[in-house]
Amino acid sequence: MNNQLDRIRRKLVLAAQADSEYRVFGAKSHRYRINEPLSSVELRRFEQTHGIVLPEAYAAFLTEIGNGGAGPYYGIHPLGTKQSIELDRINQPATLRPKTSPDIAGGGTHAPDPDPDTMSDEEYDEWVARQVQGLLNIGEQGCSYETMLVITGEYRGKVVYLDLDSHRSFFTYEANFLDWYERWLDETIAGYDDSWFGMRRGGDDRLLMDLYAAATEEAVRLEALEGMLKLPEITEETALFLEKLCRESSGEAARRALQVLAKTRFGRAEPLIRQKLNGTDAEGRLLALQFIKWYMPPGERCFTEDIIRLLPQETNAEAFRFMTYVLDDAGMDVLPWMLPFFRHPDKAFRVQAVHRAGKSTRKAEHLSDFMTALEDPEVRVQLIAVQALSDVPDPALLESYERLLRQHRTDRDYVRSNVRRRLEEFGFATMEEMERKVPASLLQVRGMLRTILDPYLRGRGR
């Protein structure tokens, strides 16, 4: 343990140097600063007060490194302060259990959620208290997510992530606090992806390949592949391994292998992604589109021709959505390909098509198509169409706006407030100008324009 503590002291300095701009999640809060160590007297006093003995690795950190400060997420709490969980049941047996052995797979489960209809407030409070007993709150991750340390029971010393809202938990893979903490330092120094640190297997790609090869459990093999997603790069040996896995395996293993390859070596993944994109399997096509959107280097347009060709025959709304994302990222004006989808039988297609077409600089040339969308039977499509027509103050739209205002007497669906924004863009300077240019039959439009113009006129003293 002394050797590990020495390594941690050195790595704290290296981590601060590697992340000098505090880009790692939570680093702006702790800035890699460590509090003064806790004295052994203060440590024993805390333990005696609560009738516990703190896990050895955690106690060593407090007394040899520091009483809180820099650490994963928003850092490590000083002992006995900042805890979101009361300490009155910390000496009771911890009830949380991982879904399998933590050495096999992460995650955690506990008693089924209580039925509020069958429990009193007191019974529910007792149920919640049992879920957190035997745990010490050592850090926070944001929102309702907390970092906990198991103090009692079979899994004493393990770091656990806990969502206080859903009471779902995740047992981290490391054996104890110091291993978990040192892993965070290692990954910070190496520039690994820091999002949701600890929820993927640790180690570089070579270690994870070895884990995959040695594993007898499918869950562990999948975790080994998932763990590679945190890496900024992989070796050539790993790239060949992943390519082989994509070609010779199927199911989740092949999916994860392709995702890692797409993230770290997109050029190597391109032919495999193209195969899925042009295949007959709808799930495979969606997967290909997602990987293109998430991992294709900025400025690349190598899939645009394929997507434009596939677009008219797409039947999956989610795949269609990703197609529009990729074309948009390529800097293409997608309006010509979106117009046929304004009349698609699936509302999700119409919403996405109108939204994307609304980003075009040529939308004023296709007013009749947008006017069709304004009269769509689905309110969501109407709303998106009104929003899409920003900066198009064409008088031909006023009759459509009149119909919408008559249909939507309240702003429950936000149609009225968005129509108001469009009418403001007409820029009438006086009431006389508005009454001259807006037909008298458009009573609702005129009424809304008056409310827009009145404050302006009052400000000019008229």
GROMACS .gro file of C-alpha atoms in nm:
model
  462
    1MET     CA    1   0.000   0.000   0.000
    2ASN     CA    2   0.288   0.241   0.072
    3ASN     CA    3   0.416   0.198  -0.284
    4GLN     CA    4   0.068   0.270  -0.418
    5LEU     CA    5   0.037   0.581  -0.202
    6ASP     CA    6   0.371   0.705  -0.337
    7ARG     CA    7   0.250   0.646  -0.694
    8ILE     CA    8  -0.068   0.837  -0.625
    9ARG     CA    9   0.127   1.137  -0.493
   10ARG     CA   10   0.335   1.148  -0.810
   11LYS     CA   11   0.040   1.091  -1.040
   12LEU     CA   12  -0.160   1.374  -0.884
   13VAL     CA   13   0.108   1.613  -1.009
   14LEU     CA   14   0.114   1.448  -1.353
   15ALA     CA   15  -0.266   1.455  -1.380
   16ALA     CA   16  -0.275   1.827  -1.303
   17GLN     CA   17  -0.012   1.884  -1.573
   18ALA     CA   18  -0.196   1.668  -1.826
   19ASP     CA   19  -0.524   1.852  -1.764
   20SER     CA   20  -0.394   2.204  -1.711
   21GLU     CA   21  -0.707   2.352  -1.873
   22TYR     CA   22  -0.940   2.148  -1.648
   23ARG     CA   23  -1.124   1.974  -1.932
   24VAL     CA   24  -1.181   1.654  -1.734
   25PHE     CA   25  -1.532   1.642  -1.590
   26GLY     CA   26  -1.542   1.812  -1.249
   27ALA     CA   27  -1.181   1.931  -1.260
   28LYS     CA   28  -1.283   2.296  -1.249
   29SER     CA   29  -1.430   2.225  -0.906
   30HIS     CA   30  -1.133   2.057  -0.740
   31ARG     CA   31  -0.847   2.181  -0.966
   32TYR     CA   32  -0.641   1.878  -0.859
   33ARG     CA   33  -0.596   2.019  -0.510
   34ILE     CA   34  -0.588   1.789  -0.209
   35ASN     CA   35  -0.684   1.885   0.146
   36GLU     CA   36  -0.450   1.837   0.437
   37PRO     CA   37  -0.437   1.475   0.561
   38LEU     CA   38  -0.663   1.369   0.844
   39SER     CA   39  -0.488   1.284   1.171
   40SER     CA   40  -0.515   0.930   1.301
   41VAL     CA   41  -0.684   1.071   1.612
   42GLU     CA   42  -0.957   1.237   1.402
   43LEU     CA   43  -1.000   0.919   1.201
   44ARG     CA   44  -1.043   0.702   1.513
   45ARG     CA   45  -1.283   0.954   1.664
   46PHE     CA   46  -1.506   0.931   1.356
   47GLU     CA   47  -1.496   0.551   1.362
   48GLN     CA   48  -1.576   0.531   1.733
   49THR     CA   49  -1.859   0.783   1.702
   50HIS     CA   50  -2.027   0.574   1.434
   51GLY     CA   51  -1.927   0.228   1.549
   52ILE     CA   52  -1.735   0.132   1.236
   53VAL     CA   53  -1.388   0.065   1.101
   54LEU     CA   54  -1.328   0.238   0.769
   55PRO     CA   55  -1.189   0.023   0.484
   56GLU     CA   56  -0.809   0.023   0.502
   57ALA     CA   57  -0.743   0.165   0.155
   58TYR     CA   58  -0.979   0.457   0.208
   59ALA     CA   59  -0.844   0.528   0.558
   60ALA     CA   60  -0.490   0.532   0.420
   61PHE     CA   61  -0.591   0.787   0.157
   62LEU     CA   62  -0.743   1.016   0.422
   63THR     CA   63  -0.443   1.004   0.654
   64GLU     CA   64  -0.157   0.978   0.403
   65ILE     CA   65  -0.279   1.166   0.093
   66GLY     CA   66  -0.549   1.409   0.205
   67ASN     CA   67  -0.889   1.447   0.364
   68GLY     CA   68  -1.075   1.490   0.037
   69GLY     CA   69  -1.017   1.712  -0.264
   70ALA     CA   70  -0.923   1.608  -0.616
   71GLY     CA   71  -1.092   1.295  -0.744
   72PRO     CA   72  -1.335   1.150  -0.997
   73TYR     CA   73  -1.634   1.366  -1.091
   74TYR     CA   74  -1.656   1.660  -0.846
   75GLY     CA   75  -1.387   1.521  -0.617
   76ILE     CA   76  -1.372   1.340  -0.284
   77HIS     CA   77  -1.566   1.473   0.015
   78PRO     CA   78  -1.380   1.545   0.339
   79LEU     CA   79  -1.472   1.281   0.595
   80GLY     CA   80  -1.797   1.357   0.771
   81THR     CA   81  -1.889   1.665   0.565
   82LYS     CA   82  -2.089   1.733   0.249
   83GLN     CA   83  -2.253   1.390   0.265
   84SER     CA   84  -2.597   1.367   0.103
   85ILE     CA   85  -2.668   1.054   0.308
   86GLU     CA   86  -2.720   1.059   0.684
   87LEU     CA   87  -2.463   0.865   0.886
   88ASP     CA   88  -2.700   0.722   1.148
   89ARG     CA   89  -2.717   0.379   0.980
   90ILE     CA   90  -2.365   0.361   0.847
   91ASN     CA   91  -2.280   0.075   1.087
   92GLN     CA   92  -2.568  -0.142   0.966
   93PRO     CA   93  -2.508  -0.427   0.715
   94ALA     CA   94  -2.503  -0.294   0.359
   95THR     CA   95  -2.790  -0.435   0.152
   96LEU     CA   96  -2.669  -0.348  -0.198
   97ARG     CA   97  -2.550  -0.643  -0.405
   98PRO     CA   98  -2.399  -0.649  -0.754
   99LYS     CA   99  -2.609  -0.825  -1.015
  100THR     CA  100  -2.324  -1.077  -1.047
  101SER     CA  101  -1.983  -1.097  -0.889
  102PRO     CA  102  -1.808  -0.761  -0.943
  103ASP     CA  103  -1.517  -0.956  -1.091
  104ILE     CA  104  -1.746  -1.075  -1.368
  105ALA     CA  105  -1.969  -0.779  -1.446
  106GLY     CA  106  -2.048  -0.435  -1.311
  107GLY     CA  107  -2.381  -0.304  -1.206
  108GLY     CA  108  -2.601  -0.354  -0.907
  109THR     CA  109  -2.949  -0.454  -0.809
  110HIS     CA  110  -3.150  -0.454  -0.492
  111ALA     CA  111  -3.508  -0.499  -0.380
  112PRO     CA  112  -3.776  -0.420  -0.638
  113ASP     CA  113  -3.912  -0.067  -0.630
  114PRO     CA  114  -4.184  -0.034  -0.367
  115ASP     CA  115  -4.547   0.007  -0.462
  116PRO     CA  116  -4.649   0.350  -0.327
  117ASP     CA  117  -5.011   0.239  -0.318
  118THR     CA  118  -4.934  -0.034  -0.066
  119MET     CA  119  -4.682   0.147   0.156
  120SER     CA  120  -4.717   0.424   0.408
  121ASP     CA  121  -4.475   0.717   0.409
  122GLU     CA  122  -4.296   0.561   0.704
  123GLU     CA  123  -4.262   0.226   0.526
  124TYR     CA  124  -4.126   0.396   0.215
  125ASP     CA  125  -3.873   0.598   0.417
  126GLU     CA  126  -3.759   0.278   0.585
  127TRP     CA  127  -3.719   0.108   0.247
  128VAL     CA  128  -3.503   0.395   0.120
  129ALA     CA  129  -3.294   0.392   0.438
  130ARG     CA  130  -3.219   0.021   0.393
  131GLN     CA  131  -3.085   0.083   0.044
  132VAL     CA  132  -2.817   0.323   0.171
  133GLN     CA  133  -2.730   0.174   0.508
  134GLY     CA  134  -2.370   0.063   0.545
  135LEU     CA  135  -2.261   0.314   0.281
  136LEU     CA  136  -2.055   0.632   0.313
  137ASN     CA  137  -2.115   0.914   0.065
  138ILE     CA  138  -1.762   1.005  -0.053
  139GLY     CA  139  -1.840   1.220  -0.358
  140GLU     CA  140  -2.101   1.352  -0.597
  141GLN     CA  141  -2.140   1.312  -0.971
  142GLY     CA  142  -2.408   1.569  -1.042
  143CYS     CA  143  -2.789   1.568  -1.030
  144SER     CA  144  -2.899   1.276  -0.811
  145TYR     CA  145  -2.589   1.062  -0.869
  146GLU     CA  146  -2.356   1.000  -0.575
  147THR     CA  147  -2.031   0.812  -0.519
  148MET     CA  148  -2.055   0.574  -0.224
  149LEU     CA  149  -1.813   0.350  -0.036
  150VAL     CA  150  -1.933   0.022   0.112
  151ILE     CA  151  -1.837   0.027   0.481
  152THR     CA  152  -1.994  -0.297   0.606
  153GLY     CA  153  -2.071  -0.644   0.478
  154GLU     CA  154  -1.945  -0.872   0.207
  155TYR     CA  155  -1.849  -0.595  -0.035
  156ARG     CA  156  -1.675  -0.374   0.219
  157GLY     CA  157  -1.427  -0.138   0.053
  158LYS     CA  158  -1.595  -0.132  -0.290
  159VAL     CA  159  -1.682   0.198  -0.457
  160VAL     CA  160  -2.045   0.210  -0.574
  161TYR     CA  161  -2.232   0.467  -0.783
  162LEU     CA  162  -2.586   0.533  -0.664
  163ASP     CA  163  -2.875   0.727  -0.817
  164LEU     CA  164  -3.077   0.860  -0.525
  165ASP     CA  165  -3.386   0.909  -0.743
  166SER     CA  166  -3.415   0.564  -0.898
  167HIS     CA  167  -3.205   0.382  -0.633
  168ARG     CA  168  -3.019   0.209  -0.914
  169SER     CA  169  -2.657   0.134  -0.837
  170PHE     CA  170  -2.336   0.036  -1.010
  171PHE     CA  171  -2.050  -0.154  -0.848
  172THR     CA  172  -1.719  -0.038  -0.991
  173TYR     CA  173  -1.467  -0.300  -1.102
  174GLU     CA  174  -1.172  -0.210  -0.880
  175ALA     CA  175  -1.113  -0.401  -0.557
  176ASN     CA  176  -1.084  -0.097  -0.332
  177PHE     CA  177  -1.081   0.281  -0.310
  178LEU     CA  178  -0.711   0.326  -0.389
  179ASP     CA  179  -0.728   0.109  -0.702
  180TRP     CA  180  -1.033   0.306  -0.820
  181TYR     CA  181  -0.864   0.639  -0.744
  182GLU     CA  182  -0.534   0.546  -0.909
  183ARG     CA  183  -0.719   0.430  -1.218
  184TRP     CA  184  -0.877   0.776  -1.241
  185LEU     CA  185  -0.533   0.935  -1.228
  186ASP     CA  186  -0.395   0.696  -1.492
  187GLU     CA  187  -0.682   0.766  -1.730
  188THR     CA  188  -0.657   1.141  -1.677
  189ILE     CA  189  -0.284   1.135  -1.755
  190ALA     CA  190  -0.342   0.917  -2.064
  191GLY     CA  191  -0.621   1.143  -2.195
  192TYR     CA  192  -0.892   0.878  -2.188
  193ASP     CA  193  -1.259   0.965  -2.233
  194ASP     CA  194  -1.364   1.073  -1.883
  195SER     CA  195  -1.743   1.055  -1.929
  196TRP     CA  196  -1.895   0.831  -1.659
  197PHE     CA  197  -1.555   0.728  -1.533
  198GLY     CA  198  -1.545   0.383  -1.376
  199MET     CA  199  -1.846   0.237  -1.553
  200ARG     CA  200  -1.631   0.069  -1.816
  201ARG     CA  201  -1.355  -0.184  -1.765
  202GLY     CA  202  -1.015  -0.032  -1.696
  203GLY     CA  203  -0.694  -0.093  -1.887
  204ASP     CA  204  -0.553  -0.016  -2.231
  205ASP     CA  205  -0.645  -0.205  -2.546
  206ARG     CA  206  -0.383  -0.477  -2.493
  207LEU     CA  207  -0.510  -0.558  -2.145
  208LEU     CA  208  -0.868  -0.555  -2.269
  209MET     CA  209  -0.783  -0.786  -2.561
  210ASP     CA  210  -0.624  -1.025  -2.315
  211LEU     CA  211  -0.936  -1.006  -2.099
  212TYR     CA  212  -1.154  -1.082  -2.402
  213ALA     CA  213  -0.941  -1.384  -2.494
  214ALA     CA  214  -0.936  -1.526  -2.142
  215ALA     CA  215  -1.301  -1.465  -2.056
  216THR     CA  216  -1.544  -1.754  -2.035
  217GLU     CA  217  -1.842  -1.526  -1.971
  218GLU     CA  218  -2.002  -1.346  -2.266
  219ALA     CA  219  -2.072  -1.049  -2.037
  220VAL     CA  220  -1.701  -1.007  -1.968
  221ARG     CA  221  -1.612  -1.025  -2.338
  222LEU     CA  222  -1.864  -0.753  -2.412
  223GLU     CA  223  -1.731  -0.543  -2.124
  224ALA     CA  224  -1.378  -0.579  -2.261
  225LEU     CA  225  -1.491  -0.437  -2.595
  226GLU     CA  226  -1.697  -0.165  -2.428
  227GLY     CA  227  -1.392  -0.068  -2.224
  228MET     CA  228  -1.203   0.019  -2.541
  229LEU     CA  229  -1.443   0.305  -2.613
  230LYS     CA  230  -1.270   0.516  -2.351
  231LEU     CA  231  -0.937   0.496  -2.538
  232PRO     CA  232  -0.819   0.787  -2.755
  233GLU     CA  233  -0.636   0.544  -2.986
  234ILE     CA  234  -0.565   0.174  -3.038
  235THR     CA  235  -0.269  -0.026  -3.166
  236GLU     CA  236  -0.252  -0.183  -3.510
  237GLU     CA  237  -0.281  -0.524  -3.346
  238THR     CA  238  -0.607  -0.419  -3.182
  239ALA     CA  239  -0.740  -0.277  -3.509
  240LEU     CA  240  -0.677  -0.610  -3.683
  241PHE     CA  241  -0.842  -0.795  -3.395
  242LEU     CA  242  -1.151  -0.575  -3.417
  243GLU     CA  243  -1.175  -0.609  -3.796
  244LYS     CA  244  -1.160  -0.985  -3.763
  245LEU     CA  245  -1.423  -0.982  -3.492
  246CYS     CA  246  -1.655  -0.771  -3.709
  247ARG     CA  247  -1.627  -1.015  -3.998
  248GLU     CA  248  -1.637  -1.342  -3.806
  249SER     CA  249  -1.877  -1.265  -3.521
  250SER     CA  250  -2.234  -1.149  -3.501
  251GLY     CA  251  -2.466  -0.986  -3.255
  252GLU     CA  252  -2.351  -0.756  -2.979
  253ALA     CA  253  -1.984  -0.850  -2.997
  254ALA     CA  254  -1.963  -0.749  -3.364
  255ARG     CA  255  -2.156  -0.428  -3.295
  256ARG     CA  256  -1.923  -0.320  -3.014
  257ALA     CA  257  -1.613  -0.413  -3.212
  258LEU     CA  258  -1.729  -0.199  -3.503
  259GLN     CA  259  -1.809   0.091  -3.272
  260VAL     CA  260  -1.460   0.087  -3.122
  261LEU     CA  261  -1.305   0.068  -3.468
  262ALA     CA  262  -1.524   0.354  -3.592
  263LYS     CA  263  -1.432   0.571  -3.296
  264THR     CA  264  -1.058   0.511  -3.306
  265ARG     CA  265  -0.980   0.419  -3.670
  266PHE     CA  266  -1.268   0.546  -3.881
  267GLY     CA  267  -1.088   0.487  -4.210
  268ARG     CA  268  -1.046   0.119  -4.123
  269ALA     CA  269  -1.411   0.093  -4.023
  270GLU     CA  270  -1.543   0.266  -4.337
  271PRO     CA  271  -1.584  -0.044  -4.561
  272LEU     CA  272  -1.755  -0.236  -4.281
  273ILE     CA  273  -1.988   0.057  -4.212
  274ARG     CA  274  -2.066   0.091  -4.583
  275GLN     CA  275  -2.156  -0.276  -4.599
  276LYS     CA  276  -2.408  -0.234  -4.319
  277LEU     CA  277  -2.542   0.091  -4.463
  278ASN     CA  278  -2.621  -0.073  -4.796
  279GLY     CA  279  -2.742  -0.401  -4.651
  280THR     CA  280  -3.100  -0.521  -4.608
  281ASP     CA  281  -3.096  -0.530  -4.229
  282ALA     CA  282  -3.273  -0.221  -4.090
  283GLU     CA  283  -3.095  -0.238  -3.754
  284GLY     CA  284  -2.758  -0.266  -3.924
  285ARG     CA  285  -2.833   0.036  -4.143
  286LEU     CA  286  -2.932   0.245  -3.840
  287LEU     CA  287  -2.616   0.137  -3.662
  288ALA     CA  288  -2.406   0.241  -3.960
  289LEU     CA  289  -2.574   0.582  -3.973
  290GLN     CA  290  -2.517   0.637  -3.602
  291PHE     CA  291  -2.148   0.553  -3.629
  292ILE     CA  292  -2.114   0.783  -3.929
  293LYS     CA  293  -2.276   1.068  -3.736
  294TRP     CA  294  -2.083   1.009  -3.414
  295TYR     CA  295  -1.738   0.923  -3.541
  296MET     CA  296  -1.681   1.036  -3.901
  297PRO     CA  297  -1.407   1.305  -3.905
  298PRO     CA  298  -1.538   1.659  -3.962
  299GLY     CA  299  -1.547   1.760  -4.325
  300GLU     CA  300  -1.568   1.404  -4.459
  301ARG     CA  301  -1.841   1.344  -4.719
  302CYS     CA  302  -1.766   0.986  -4.815
  303PHE     CA  303  -2.119   0.858  -4.743
  304THR     CA  304  -2.335   1.136  -4.889
  305GLU     CA  305  -2.400   0.968  -5.224
  306ASP     CA  306  -2.505   0.645  -5.054
  307ILE     CA  307  -2.740   0.828  -4.819
  308ILE     CA  308  -2.900   1.039  -5.093
  309ARG     CA  309  -2.964   0.722  -5.291
  310LEU     CA  310  -3.110   0.539  -4.990
  311LEU     CA  311  -3.314   0.830  -4.857
  312PRO     CA  312  -3.632   0.791  -5.069
  313GLN     CA  313  -3.679   0.427  -4.970
  314GLU     CA  314  -3.608   0.462  -4.596
  315THR     CA  315  -3.891   0.334  -4.376
  316ASN     CA  316  -3.735   0.371  -4.032
  317ALA     CA  317  -3.791   0.715  -3.876
  318GLU     CA  318  -3.478   0.698  -3.661
  319ALA     CA  319  -3.261   0.602  -3.957
  320PHE     CA  320  -3.417   0.886  -4.158
  321ARG     CA  321  -3.333   1.129  -3.877
  322PHE     CA  322  -2.968   1.022  -3.878
  323MET     CA  323  -2.954   1.049  -4.256
  324THR     CA  324  -3.055   1.413  -4.230
  325TYR     CA  325  -2.793   1.470  -3.959
  326VAL     CA  326  -2.515   1.332  -4.175
  327LEU     CA  327  -2.618   1.533  -4.481
  328ASP     CA  328  -2.646   1.845  -4.270
  329ASP     CA  329  -2.299   1.785  -4.121
  330ALA     CA  330  -2.166   1.756  -4.476
  331GLY     CA  331  -2.287   2.112  -4.540
  332MET     CA  332  -2.553   2.010  -4.788
  333ASP     CA  333  -2.882   2.192  -4.843
  334VAL     CA  334  -3.119   1.902  -4.782
  335LEU     CA  335  -3.438   2.087  -4.877
  336PRO     CA  336  -3.484   1.919  -5.221
  337TRP     CA  337  -3.475   1.574  -5.061
  338MET     CA  338  -3.697   1.674  -4.770
  339LEU     CA  339  -3.992   1.810  -4.968
  340PRO     CA  340  -4.139   1.468  -5.066
  341PHE     CA  341  -4.143   1.372  -4.696
  342PHE     CA  342  -4.372   1.666  -4.610
  343ARG     CA  343  -4.655   1.432  -4.707
  344HIS     CA  344  -4.518   1.112  -4.557
  345PRO     CA  345  -4.779   0.898  -4.373
  346ASP     CA  346  -4.556   0.880  -4.063
  347LYS     CA  347  -4.569   1.197  -3.850
  348ALA     CA  348  -4.209   1.148  -3.734
  349PHE     CA  349  -4.087   1.170  -4.095
  350ARG     CA  350  -4.289   1.486  -4.158
  351VAL     CA  351  -4.161   1.655  -3.843
  352GLN     CA  352  -3.798   1.581  -3.923
  353ALA     CA  353  -3.831   1.674  -4.290
  354VAL     CA  354  -3.996   2.010  -4.220
  355HIS     CA  355  -3.746   2.088  -3.945
  356ARG     CA  356  -3.445   2.017  -4.165
  357ALA     CA  357  -3.593   2.196  -4.467
  358GLY     CA  358  -3.645   2.500  -4.248
  359LYS     CA  359  -3.268   2.543  -4.223
  360SER     CA  360  -3.241   2.603  -4.597
  361THR     CA  361  -3.177   2.948  -4.744
  362ARG     CA  362  -3.412   2.854  -5.030
  363LYS     CA  363  -3.724   2.778  -4.829
  364ALA     CA  364  -3.900   3.096  -4.952
  365GLU     CA  365  -3.901   2.938  -5.300
  366HIS     CA  366  -4.118   2.652  -5.173
  367LEU     CA  367  -4.391   2.829  -4.981
  368SER     CA  368  -4.667   2.600  -5.108
  369ASP     CA  369  -4.495   2.299  -4.951
  370PHE     CA  370  -4.457   2.475  -4.617
  371MET     CA  371  -4.819   2.593  -4.634
  372THR     CA  372  -4.919   2.229  -4.672
  373ALA     CA  373  -4.725   2.153  -4.356
  374LEU     CA  374  -4.898   2.442  -4.176
  375GLU     CA  375  -5.229   2.264  -4.241
  376ASP     CA  376  -5.104   1.924  -4.132
  377PRO     CA  377  -5.353   1.733  -3.911
  378GLU     CA  378  -5.078   1.684  -3.650
  379VAL     CA  379  -5.019   1.983  -3.423
  380ARG     CA  380  -4.652   1.894  -3.385
  381VAL     CA  381  -4.600   1.925  -3.761
  382GLN     CA  382  -4.784   2.258  -3.764
  383LEU     CA  383  -4.561   2.392  -3.488
  384ILE     CA  384  -4.240   2.281  -3.659
  385ALA     CA  385  -4.359   2.435  -3.986
  386VAL     CA  386  -4.425   2.772  -3.818
  387GLN     CA  387  -4.079   2.762  -3.662
  388ALA     CA  388  -3.922   2.658  -3.994
  389LEU     CA  389  -4.063   2.969  -4.165
  390SER     CA  390  -3.850   3.208  -3.963
  391ASP     CA  391  -3.727   3.504  -4.169
  392VAL     CA  392  -3.987   3.444  -4.442
  393PRO     CA  393  -4.233   3.736  -4.401
  394ASP     CA  394  -4.432   3.656  -4.713
  395PRO     CA  395  -4.793   3.794  -4.726
  396ALA     CA  396  -4.903   3.465  -4.883
  397LEU     CA  397  -4.855   3.303  -4.542
  398LEU     CA  398  -5.100   3.529  -4.360
  399GLU     CA  399  -5.407   3.323  -4.447
  400SER     CA  400  -5.237   3.010  -4.314
  401TYR     CA  401  -5.150   3.193  -3.993
  402GLU     CA  402  -5.512   3.309  -3.965
  403ARG     CA  403  -5.635   2.950  -3.980
  404LEU     CA  404  -5.382   2.843  -3.716
  405LEU     CA  405  -5.485   3.123  -3.480
  406ARG     CA  406  -5.850   3.023  -3.516
  407GLN     CA  407  -5.763   2.659  -3.455
  408HIS     CA  408  -5.544   2.728  -3.151
  409ARG     CA  409  -5.735   2.956  -2.918
  410THR     CA  410  -5.478   2.906  -2.641
  411ASP     CA  411  -5.101   2.864  -2.648
  412ARG     CA  412  -5.107   2.518  -2.493
  413ASP     CA  413  -4.916   2.375  -2.791
  414TYR     CA  414  -4.703   2.690  -2.843
  415VAL     CA  415  -4.845   2.747  -3.190
  416ARG     CA  416  -4.985   3.094  -3.111
  417SER     CA  417  -4.662   3.224  -2.959
  418ASN     CA  418  -4.465   3.099  -3.260
  419VAL     CA  419  -4.711   3.256  -3.505
  420ARG     CA  420  -4.663   3.580  -3.313
  421ARG     CA  421  -4.287   3.559  -3.373
  422ARG     CA  422  -4.347   3.513  -3.745
  423LEU     CA  423  -4.585   3.811  -3.756
  424GLU     CA  424  -4.329   4.027  -3.576
  425GLU     CA  425  -4.092   3.959  -3.866
  426PHE     CA  426  -4.327   4.138  -4.107
  427GLY     CA  427  -4.196   4.462  -3.957
  428PHE     CA  428  -4.499   4.687  -3.996
  429ALA     CA  429  -4.400   5.037  -3.881
  430THR     CA  430  -4.747   5.178  -3.819
  431MET     CA  431  -5.099   5.059  -3.757
  432GLU     CA  432  -5.205   5.228  -4.081
  433GLU     CA  433  -4.948   5.031  -4.280
  434MET     CA  434  -5.064   4.706  -4.122
  435GLU     CA  435  -5.432   4.774  -4.194
  436ARG     CA  436  -5.351   4.869  -4.552
  437LYS     CA  437  -5.150   4.555  -4.624
  438VAL     CA  438  -5.339   4.292  -4.422
  439PRO     CA  439  -5.685   4.198  -4.556
  440ALA     CA  440  -5.972   4.291  -4.324
  441SER     CA  441  -6.094   3.930  -4.336
  442LEU     CA  442  -5.788   3.816  -4.138
  443LEU     CA  443  -5.933   3.915  -3.803
  444GLN     CA  444  -5.710   3.697  -3.586
  445VAL     CA  445  -5.392   3.806  -3.763
  446ARG     CA  446  -5.493   4.172  -3.739
  447GLY     CA  447  -5.572   4.137  -3.371
  448MET     CA  448  -5.235   3.982  -3.295
  449LEU     CA  449  -5.054   4.245  -3.503
  450ARG     CA  450  -5.227   4.518  -3.304
  451THR     CA  451  -5.092   4.372  -2.980
  452ILE     CA  452  -4.749   4.368  -3.139
  453LEU     CA  453  -4.769   4.729  -3.264
  454ASP     CA  454  -4.936   4.895  -2.963
  455PRO     CA  455  -4.637   4.886  -2.725
  456TYR     CA  456  -4.417   5.016  -3.005
  457LEU     CA  457  -4.655   5.306  -3.076
  458ARG     CA  458  -4.689   5.391  -2.707
  459GLY     CA  459  -4.311   5.406  -2.685
  460ARG     CA  460  -4.317   5.678  -2.954
  461GLY     CA  461  -4.584   5.874  -2.767
  462ARG     CA  462  -4.867   5.803  -3.012
   0.00000   0.00000   0.00000
